[in-house]
Amino acid sequence: MADVTLRNLRKSYGNAETIHGIDLDIRHGEFCVFVGPSGCGKSTLLRMIAGLETISDGDLSIDGQRVNQVDAADRGVAMVFQNYALYPHMSVRENMSFGLRIAGRSRKEIAEKVDDAGRILQLDALMDRKPSQLSGGQRQRVAIGRAIVRDPKVFLFDEPLSNLDAELRVQMRVEIAKLHQEIGNTMIYVTHDQTEAMTLADKIVVLRAGRIEQVGSPLELYENPKNLFVAGFIGSPKMNFLKARLVADGGAPTLDCGGARLPAPAWLAAGDPGAEITLGIRPEHFDRTPNPEAKLRIAVDVVENLGGTSFVYGKTAGGETIIAEMRDRAIPRPGEDVEIGFRMEDARFFDATGARLQPKA
Ligand SMILES: Nc1ncnc2c1ncn2[C@@H]1O[C@H](COP(=O)(O)OP(=O)(O)O)[C@@H](O)[C@H]1O
Ligand SMILES: [Mg+2]
């Protein structure tokens, strides 16, 4: 069983620590995605698992065995890089065979494995071509094929689709998902693209500045972000954030937010009056139904019509920017002043430090 376990894993370059004690359990067969902004330590962490970077402190186990000191070649992992790293003078077949030839495997075994990988990746007809005769997507498939023939316990991918154009990226994303379904190995996949993370992962690990912000399934992170960072990182277009203040002036407590008064949930109303909080609401949770619980007025700046759906960009009375996704026919026009509504149960609340505020269980 190719579980991967990280215990207080740390990495320092000289005196500067860049990975600050990561604890993580990746289960056998899981598709785990490391996601976060550029420079947050995704590649470093993946390379530490691969054995391409030394581990400064902590324990890394693969398949129940501590592998901190084990050579990359003996960890049972295979890595696929963003830039493919193919040998230009070798054919597709030779590129995929090379590692097995070096390892002294028999001709018969090599031929079987390479043919098998070629079939899975639909490279059968391209086996004798050189990398220069392939498209970007085909090259990336050869790089994946080279990993498959090694039959690793764990596949490691570092932004494998970043060099492809948008359409090909979507296509290869689906192929990687199919590959995981077909072979079922543990996969660890690094990306800065939250859409890739949402669509591929069983488990998403959100990283920021060398620390884990949150671990969970795509829907857990989408529904229940622990803090402002995760709430803003997961979801596209981003969750809207509005400054809000709790007001208790005699009647039922309300939220002073975006130039409007919104009903405050009872659990929130029990908090400090006057406390500065942030209300988060996703673009898809707005609508123009006649009787929404919570209403905001926005002055519409721009409308992006995508056919099935439209993104309406506007400003509240307080000057805060709002993006609302609209699917009905009553799409407002730029320059209009409109009322949009949402349900308070779809709103998320955060305190001044960015931590999520929730009802006590
Ligand atoms: N060889 C190195 N020497 C010093 N600092 C490094 C080295 N490699 C990476 N770093 C630093 O570690 C941090 C994480 O980098 P990296 O893992 O490449 O980020 P990501 O892949 O998330 O964009 C960055 O601040 C980067 O500058
Ligand atoms: Mg990187």
mmCIF file of N, CA and C in Angstrom, residues 130-222:
data_model
loop_
_atom_site.group_PDB
_atom_site.id
_atom_site.type_symbol
_atom_site.label_atom_id
_atom_site.label_comp_id
_atom_site.label_asym_id
_atom_site.label_seq_id
_atom_site.Cartn_x
_atom_site.Cartn_y
_atom_site.Cartn_z
ATOM 1 N N LYS A 130 10.514 11.642 -33.200
ATOM 2 C CA LYS A 130 11.366 12.351 -32.242
ATOM 3 C C LYS A 130 10.521 13.425 -31.547
ATOM 4 N N PRO A 131 10.932 13.867 -30.355
ATOM 5 C CA PRO A 131 10.155 14.900 -29.646
ATOM 6 C C PRO A 131 9.851 16.134 -30.499
ATOM 7 N N SER A 132 10.813 16.533 -31.385
ATOM 8 C CA SER A 132 10.582 17.738 -32.194
ATOM 9 C C SER A 132 9.426 17.544 -33.173
ATOM 10 N N GLN A 133 9.045 16.291 -33.413
ATOM 11 C CA GLN A 133 7.936 16.029 -34.348
ATOM 12 C C GLN A 133 6.607 15.857 -33.624
ATOM 13 N N LEU A 134 6.577 16.241 -32.353
ATOM 14 C CA LEU A 134 5.359 16.084 -31.559
ATOM 15 C C LEU A 134 4.831 17.429 -31.100
ATOM 16 N N SER A 135 3.526 17.490 -30.845
ATOM 17 C CA SER A 135 2.931 18.692 -30.240
ATOM 18 C C SER A 135 3.266 18.716 -28.747
ATOM 19 N N GLY A 136 2.995 19.853 -28.114
ATOM 20 C CA GLY A 136 3.264 19.980 -26.675
ATOM 21 C C GLY A 136 2.525 18.930 -25.855
ATOM 22 N N GLY A 137 1.271 18.708 -26.206
ATOM 23 C CA GLY A 137 0.465 17.739 -25.465
ATOM 24 C C GLY A 137 1.008 16.328 -25.637
ATOM 25 N N GLN A 138 1.462 16.016 -26.877
ATOM 26 C CA GLN A 138 2.024 14.680 -27.131
ATOM 27 C C GLN A 138 3.331 14.497 -26.367
ATOM 28 N N ARG A 139 4.134 15.550 -26.311
ATOM 29 C CA ARG A 139 5.399 15.458 -25.555
ATOM 30 C C ARG A 139 5.121 15.202 -24.085
ATOM 31 N N GLN A 140 4.120 15.915 -23.558
ATOM 32 C CA GLN A 140 3.817 15.718 -22.139
ATOM 33 C C GLN A 140 3.323 14.294 -21.912
ATOM 34 N N ARG A 141 2.609 13.734 -22.895
ATOM 35 C CA ARG A 141 2.154 12.351 -22.766
ATOM 36 C C ARG A 141 3.330 11.377 -22.752
ATOM 37 N N VAL A 142 4.369 11.669 -23.558
ATOM 38 C CA VAL A 142 5.559 10.809 -23.546
ATOM 39 C C VAL A 142 6.223 10.869 -22.162
ATOM 40 N N ALA A 143 6.285 12.083 -21.613
ATOM 41 C CA ALA A 143 6.887 12.229 -20.278
ATOM 42 C C ALA A 143 6.098 11.434 -19.240
ATOM 43 N N ILE A 144 4.775 11.427 -19.378
ATOM 44 C CA ILE A 144 3.947 10.636 -18.451
ATOM 45 C C ILE A 144 4.177 9.143 -18.698
ATOM 46 N N GLY A 145 4.316 8.778 -20.000
ATOM 47 C CA GLY A 145 4.577 7.381 -20.351
ATOM 48 C C GLY A 145 5.874 6.879 -19.733
ATOM 49 N N ARG A 146 6.869 7.731 -19.730
ATOM 50 C CA ARG A 146 8.159 7.365 -19.146
ATOM 51 C C ARG A 146 8.011 7.082 -17.650
ATOM 52 N N ALA A 147 7.091 7.805 -17.005
ATOM 53 C CA ALA A 147 6.822 7.536 -15.588
ATOM 54 C C ALA A 147 6.041 6.234 -15.424
ATOM 55 N N ILE A 148 5.066 6.004 -16.303
ATOM 56 C CA ILE A 148 4.210 4.811 -16.175
ATOM 57 C C ILE A 148 5.025 3.518 -16.293
ATOM 58 N N VAL A 149 5.977 3.470 -17.259
ATOM 59 C CA VAL A 149 6.706 2.209 -17.489
ATOM 60 C C VAL A 149 7.541 1.813 -16.271
ATOM 61 N N ARG A 150 7.843 2.763 -15.424
ATOM 62 C CA ARG A 150 8.621 2.433 -14.226
ATOM 63 C C ARG A 150 7.742 1.803 -13.149
ATOM 64 N N ASP A 151 6.428 1.825 -13.394
ATOM 65 C CA ASP A 151 5.490 1.184 -12.471
ATOM 66 C C ASP A 151 5.705 1.672 -11.037
ATOM 67 N N PRO A 152 5.678 2.987 -10.831
ATOM 68 C CA PRO A 152 6.009 3.520 -9.509
ATOM 69 C C PRO A 152 4.874 3.308 -8.508
ATOM 70 N N LYS A 153 5.221 3.326 -7.250
ATOM 71 C CA LYS A 153 4.188 3.308 -6.206
ATOM 72 C C LYS A 153 3.468 4.641 -6.198
ATOM 73 N N VAL A 154 4.231 5.695 -6.444
ATOM 74 C CA VAL A 154 3.687 7.049 -6.360
ATOM 75 C C VAL A 154 4.121 7.866 -7.574
ATOM 76 N N PHE A 155 3.152 8.494 -8.234
ATOM 77 C CA PHE A 155 3.441 9.436 -9.312
ATOM 78 C C PHE A 155 3.523 10.843 -8.745
ATOM 79 N N LEU A 156 4.523 11.593 -9.171
ATOM 80 C CA LEU A 156 4.667 12.984 -8.744
ATOM 81 C C LEU A 156 4.610 13.862 -9.988
ATOM 82 N N PHE A 157 3.748 14.860 -9.963
ATOM 83 C CA PHE A 157 3.612 15.772 -11.108
ATOM 84 C C PHE A 157 3.883 17.193 -10.635
ATOM 85 N N ASP A 158 4.798 17.894 -11.307
ATOM 86 C CA ASP A 158 5.028 19.302 -10.958
ATOM 87 C C ASP A 158 4.546 20.197 -12.093
ATOM 88 N N GLU A 159 3.381 20.761 -11.934
ATOM 89 C CA GLU A 159 2.764 21.661 -12.924
ATOM 90 C C GLU A 159 2.895 21.111 -14.343
ATOM 91 N N PRO A 160 2.440 19.880 -14.586
ATOM 92 C CA PRO A 160 2.715 19.245 -15.871
ATOM 93 C C PRO A 160 1.997 19.900 -17.048
ATOM 94 N N LEU A 161 0.981 20.707 -16.778
ATOM 95 C CA LEU A 161 0.189 21.251 -17.886
ATOM 96 C C LEU A 161 0.431 22.732 -18.135
ATOM 97 N N SER A 162 1.340 23.330 -17.357
ATOM 98 C CA SER A 162 1.494 24.791 -17.422
ATOM 99 C C SER A 162 2.037 25.295 -18.753
ATOM 100 N N ASN A 163 2.739 24.434 -19.512
ATOM 101 C CA ASN A 163 3.288 24.891 -20.793
ATOM 102 C C ASN A 163 2.336 24.684 -21.968
ATOM 103 N N LEU A 164 1.137 24.201 -21.683
ATOM 104 C CA LEU A 164 0.200 23.915 -22.771
ATOM 105 C C LEU A 164 -0.814 25.051 -22.916
ATOM 106 N N ASP A 165 -1.371 25.182 -24.133
ATOM 107 C CA ASP A 165 -2.386 26.227 -24.297
ATOM 108 C C ASP A 165 -3.685 25.786 -23.611
ATOM 109 N N ALA A 166 -4.599 26.741 -23.438
ATOM 110 C CA ALA A 166 -5.760 26.538 -22.562
ATOM 111 C C ALA A 166 -6.574 25.299 -22.945
ATOM 112 N N GLU A 167 -6.812 25.118 -24.242
ATOM 113 C CA GLU A 167 -7.670 24.023 -24.683
ATOM 114 C C GLU A 167 -7.014 22.671 -24.395
ATOM 115 N N LEU A 168 -5.718 22.597 -24.700
ATOM 116 C CA LEU A 168 -4.972 21.362 -24.487
ATOM 117 C C LEU A 168 -4.860 21.032 -23.005
ATOM 118 N N ARG A 169 -4.791 22.094 -22.207
ATOM 119 C CA ARG A 169 -4.678 21.914 -20.762
ATOM 120 C C ARG A 169 -5.919 21.201 -20.226
ATOM 121 N N VAL A 170 -7.060 21.626 -20.711
ATOM 122 C CA VAL A 170 -8.312 21.000 -20.273
ATOM 123 C C VAL A 170 -8.344 19.543 -20.723
ATOM 124 N N GLN A 171 -7.922 19.295 -21.970
ATOM 125 C CA GLN A 171 -7.925 17.947 -22.523
ATOM 126 C C GLN A 171 -6.980 17.031 -21.737
ATOM 127 N N MET A 172 -5.763 17.518 -21.459
ATOM 128 C CA MET A 172 -4.788 16.699 -20.729
ATOM 129 C C MET A 172 -5.220 16.466 -19.285
ATOM 130 N N ARG A 173 -5.929 17.457 -18.729
ATOM 131 C CA ARG A 173 -6.445 17.321 -17.368
ATOM 132 C C ARG A 173 -7.390 16.125 -17.287
ATOM 133 N N VAL A 174 -8.252 16.030 -18.299
ATOM 134 C CA VAL A 174 -9.197 14.914 -18.335
ATOM 135 C C VAL A 174 -8.426 13.604 -18.511
ATOM 136 N N GLU A 175 -7.373 13.628 -19.346
ATOM 137 C CA GLU A 175 -6.598 12.401 -19.570
ATOM 138 C C GLU A 175 -5.877 11.955 -18.303
ATOM 139 N N ILE A 176 -5.389 12.918 -17.534
ATOM 140 C CA ILE A 176 -4.714 12.549 -16.284
ATOM 141 C C ILE A 176 -5.727 11.968 -15.297
ATOM 142 N N ALA A 177 -6.924 12.537 -15.261
ATOM 143 C CA ALA A 177 -7.969 11.983 -14.391
ATOM 144 C C ALA A 177 -8.303 10.547 -14.804
ATOM 145 N N LYS A 178 -8.392 10.303 -16.134
ATOM 146 C CA LYS A 178 -8.679 8.950 -16.641
ATOM 147 C C LYS A 178 -7.555 7.996 -16.286
ATOM 148 N N LEU A 179 -6.328 8.478 -16.439
ATOM 149 C CA LEU A 179 -5.157 7.655 -16.123
ATOM 150 C C LEU A 179 -5.210 7.215 -14.659
ATOM 151 N N HIS A 180 -5.563 8.149 -13.791
ATOM 152 C CA HIS A 180 -5.643 7.805 -12.374
ATOM 153 C C HIS A 180 -6.727 6.766 -12.133
ATOM 154 N N GLN A 181 -7.862 6.922 -12.812
ATOM 155 C CA GLN A 181 -8.929 5.923 -12.664
ATOM 156 C C GLN A 181 -8.480 4.563 -13.165
ATOM 157 N N GLU A 182 -7.699 4.564 -14.262
ATOM 158 C CA GLU A 182 -7.312 3.293 -14.875
ATOM 159 C C GLU A 182 -6.241 2.575 -14.056
ATOM 160 N N ILE A 183 -5.219 3.291 -13.599
ATOM 161 C CA ILE A 183 -4.123 2.587 -12.916
ATOM 162 C C ILE A 183 -4.214 2.675 -11.396
ATOM 163 N N GLY A 184 -4.936 3.685 -10.875
ATOM 164 C CA GLY A 184 -5.249 3.707 -9.449
ATOM 165 C C GLY A 184 -4.083 3.943 -8.499
ATOM 166 N N ASN A 185 -2.920 4.359 -9.016
ATOM 167 C CA ASN A 185 -1.785 4.610 -8.111
ATOM 168 C C ASN A 185 -1.980 5.885 -7.307
ATOM 169 N N THR A 186 -1.220 6.003 -6.247
ATOM 170 C CA THR A 186 -1.155 7.250 -5.507
ATOM 171 C C THR A 186 -0.544 8.322 -6.413
ATOM 172 N N MET A 187 -1.147 9.491 -6.444
ATOM 173 C CA MET A 187 -0.597 10.584 -7.255
ATOM 174 C C MET A 187 -0.528 11.851 -6.419
ATOM 175 N N ILE A 188 0.591 12.543 -6.543
ATOM 176 C CA ILE A 188 0.734 13.847 -5.896
ATOM 177 C C ILE A 188 1.026 14.856 -7.000
ATOM 178 N N TYR A 189 0.215 15.886 -7.046
ATOM 179 C CA TYR A 189 0.185 16.770 -8.210
ATOM 180 C C TYR A 189 0.278 18.209 -7.735
ATOM 181 N N VAL A 190 1.240 18.931 -8.257
ATOM 182 C CA VAL A 190 1.443 20.322 -7.871
ATOM 183 C C VAL A 190 0.888 21.256 -8.934
ATOM 184 N N THR A 191 0.158 22.264 -8.516
ATOM 185 C CA THR A 191 -0.321 23.280 -9.460
ATOM 186 C C THR A 191 -0.591 24.590 -8.718
ATOM 187 N N HIS A 192 -0.548 25.716 -9.454
ATOM 188 C CA HIS A 192 -0.971 26.981 -8.844
ATOM 189 C C HIS A 192 -2.404 27.302 -9.270
ATOM 190 N N ASP A 193 -2.984 26.372 -10.061
ATOM 191 C CA ASP A 193 -4.269 26.630 -10.697
ATOM 192 C C ASP A 193 -5.379 25.949 -9.891
ATOM 193 N N GLN A 194 -6.219 26.755 -9.261
ATOM 194 C CA GLN A 194 -7.227 26.159 -8.383
ATOM 195 C C GLN A 194 -8.235 25.313 -9.164
ATOM 196 N N THR A 195 -8.446 25.616 -10.448
ATOM 197 C CA THR A 195 -9.375 24.803 -11.245
ATOM 198 C C THR A 195 -8.834 23.386 -11.415
ATOM 199 N N GLU A 196 -7.533 23.277 -11.700
ATOM 200 C CA GLU A 196 -6.918 21.946 -11.794
ATOM 201 C C GLU A 196 -7.060 21.208 -10.468
ATOM 202 N N ALA A 197 -6.819 21.919 -9.389
ATOM 203 C CA ALA A 197 -6.920 21.292 -8.066
ATOM 204 C C ALA A 197 -8.339 20.802 -7.822
ATOM 205 N N MET A 198 -9.324 21.647 -8.094
ATOM 206 C CA MET A 198 -10.724 21.291 -7.837
ATOM 207 C C MET A 198 -11.165 20.102 -8.681
ATOM 208 N N THR A 199 -10.727 20.064 -9.941
ATOM 209 C CA THR A 199 -11.244 19.037 -10.841
ATOM 210 C C THR A 199 -10.514 17.704 -10.687
ATOM 211 N N LEU A 200 -9.256 17.715 -10.276
ATOM 212 C CA LEU A 200 -8.492 16.464 -10.234
ATOM 213 C C LEU A 200 -8.466 15.800 -8.863
ATOM 214 N N ALA A 201 -8.495 16.602 -7.799
ATOM 215 C CA ALA A 201 -8.100 16.079 -6.493
ATOM 216 C C ALA A 201 -9.167 15.254 -5.792
ATOM 217 N N ASP A 202 -8.713 14.217 -5.078
ATOM 218 C CA ASP A 202 -9.501 13.659 -3.979
ATOM 219 C C ASP A 202 -9.264 14.522 -2.756
ATOM 220 N N LYS A 203 -7.999 14.938 -2.605
ATOM 221 C CA LYS A 203 -7.595 15.714 -1.434
ATOM 222 C C LYS A 203 -6.764 16.905 -1.901
ATOM 223 N N ILE A 204 -7.163 18.089 -1.471
ATOM 224 C CA ILE A 204 -6.402 19.297 -1.807
ATOM 225 C C ILE A 204 -5.653 19.761 -0.565
ATOM 226 N N VAL A 205 -4.384 20.110 -0.770
ATOM 227 C CA VAL A 205 -3.584 20.693 0.299
ATOM 228 C C VAL A 205 -3.279 22.131 -0.119
ATOM 229 N N VAL A 206 -3.849 23.102 0.595
ATOM 230 C CA VAL A 206 -3.590 24.503 0.255
ATOM 231 C C VAL A 206 -2.376 24.979 1.048
ATOM 232 N N LEU A 207 -1.345 25.407 0.321
ATOM 233 C CA LEU A 207 -0.104 25.858 0.944
ATOM 234 C C LEU A 207 0.029 27.368 0.811
ATOM 235 N N ARG A 208 0.679 27.954 1.814
ATOM 236 C CA ARG A 208 0.980 29.381 1.767
ATOM 237 C C ARG A 208 2.248 29.595 2.572
ATOM 238 N N ALA A 209 3.251 30.167 1.930
ATOM 239 C CA ALA A 209 4.511 30.509 2.591
ATOM 240 C C ALA A 209 5.061 29.348 3.430
ATOM 241 N N GLY A 210 5.070 28.146 2.829
ATOM 242 C CA GLY A 210 5.710 26.999 3.475
ATOM 243 C C GLY A 210 4.914 26.338 4.578
ATOM 244 N N ARG A 211 3.627 26.717 4.695
ATOM 245 C CA ARG A 211 2.763 26.091 5.698
ATOM 246 C C ARG A 211 1.472 25.630 5.046
ATOM 247 N N ILE A 212 0.834 24.616 5.689
ATOM 248 C CA ILE A 212 -0.479 24.181 5.212
ATOM 249 C C ILE A 212 -1.545 25.099 5.796
ATOM 250 N N GLU A 213 -2.398 25.626 4.934
ATOM 251 C CA GLU A 213 -3.528 26.434 5.397
ATOM 252 C C GLU A 213 -4.738 25.553 5.679
ATOM 253 N N GLN A 214 -4.951 24.559 4.797
ATOM 254 C CA GLN A 214 -6.095 23.662 4.986
ATOM 255 C C GLN A 214 -5.937 22.435 4.092
ATOM 256 N N VAL A 215 -6.434 21.308 4.573
ATOM 257 C CA VAL A 215 -6.471 20.064 3.800
ATOM 258 C C VAL A 215 -7.914 19.597 3.752
ATOM 259 N N GLY A 216 -8.376 19.185 2.583
ATOM 260 C CA GLY A 216 -9.739 18.667 2.507
ATOM 261 C C GLY A 216 -10.111 18.304 1.081
ATOM 262 N N SER A 217 -11.294 17.747 0.921
ATOM 263 C CA SER A 217 -11.784 17.447 -0.425
ATOM 264 C C SER A 217 -12.129 18.779 -1.098
ATOM 265 N N PRO A 218 -12.208 18.784 -2.439
ATOM 266 C CA PRO A 218 -12.558 20.027 -3.119
ATOM 267 C C PRO A 218 -13.823 20.678 -2.552
ATOM 268 N N LEU A 219 -14.856 19.877 -2.312
ATOM 269 C CA LEU A 219 -16.104 20.475 -1.826
ATOM 270 C C LEU A 219 -15.990 20.982 -0.393
ATOM 271 N N GLU A 220 -15.225 20.273 0.438
ATOM 272 C CA GLU A 220 -15.006 20.761 1.806
ATOM 273 C C GLU A 220 -14.360 22.146 1.792
ATOM 274 N N LEU A 221 -13.346 22.295 0.952
ATOM 275 C CA LEU A 221 -12.651 23.587 0.907
ATOM 276 C C LEU A 221 -13.562 24.677 0.339
ATOM 277 N N TYR A 222 -14.368 24.296 -0.637
ATOM 278 C CA TYR A 222 -15.271 25.254 -1.260
ATOM 279 C C TYR A 222 -16.379 25.679 -0.283
#
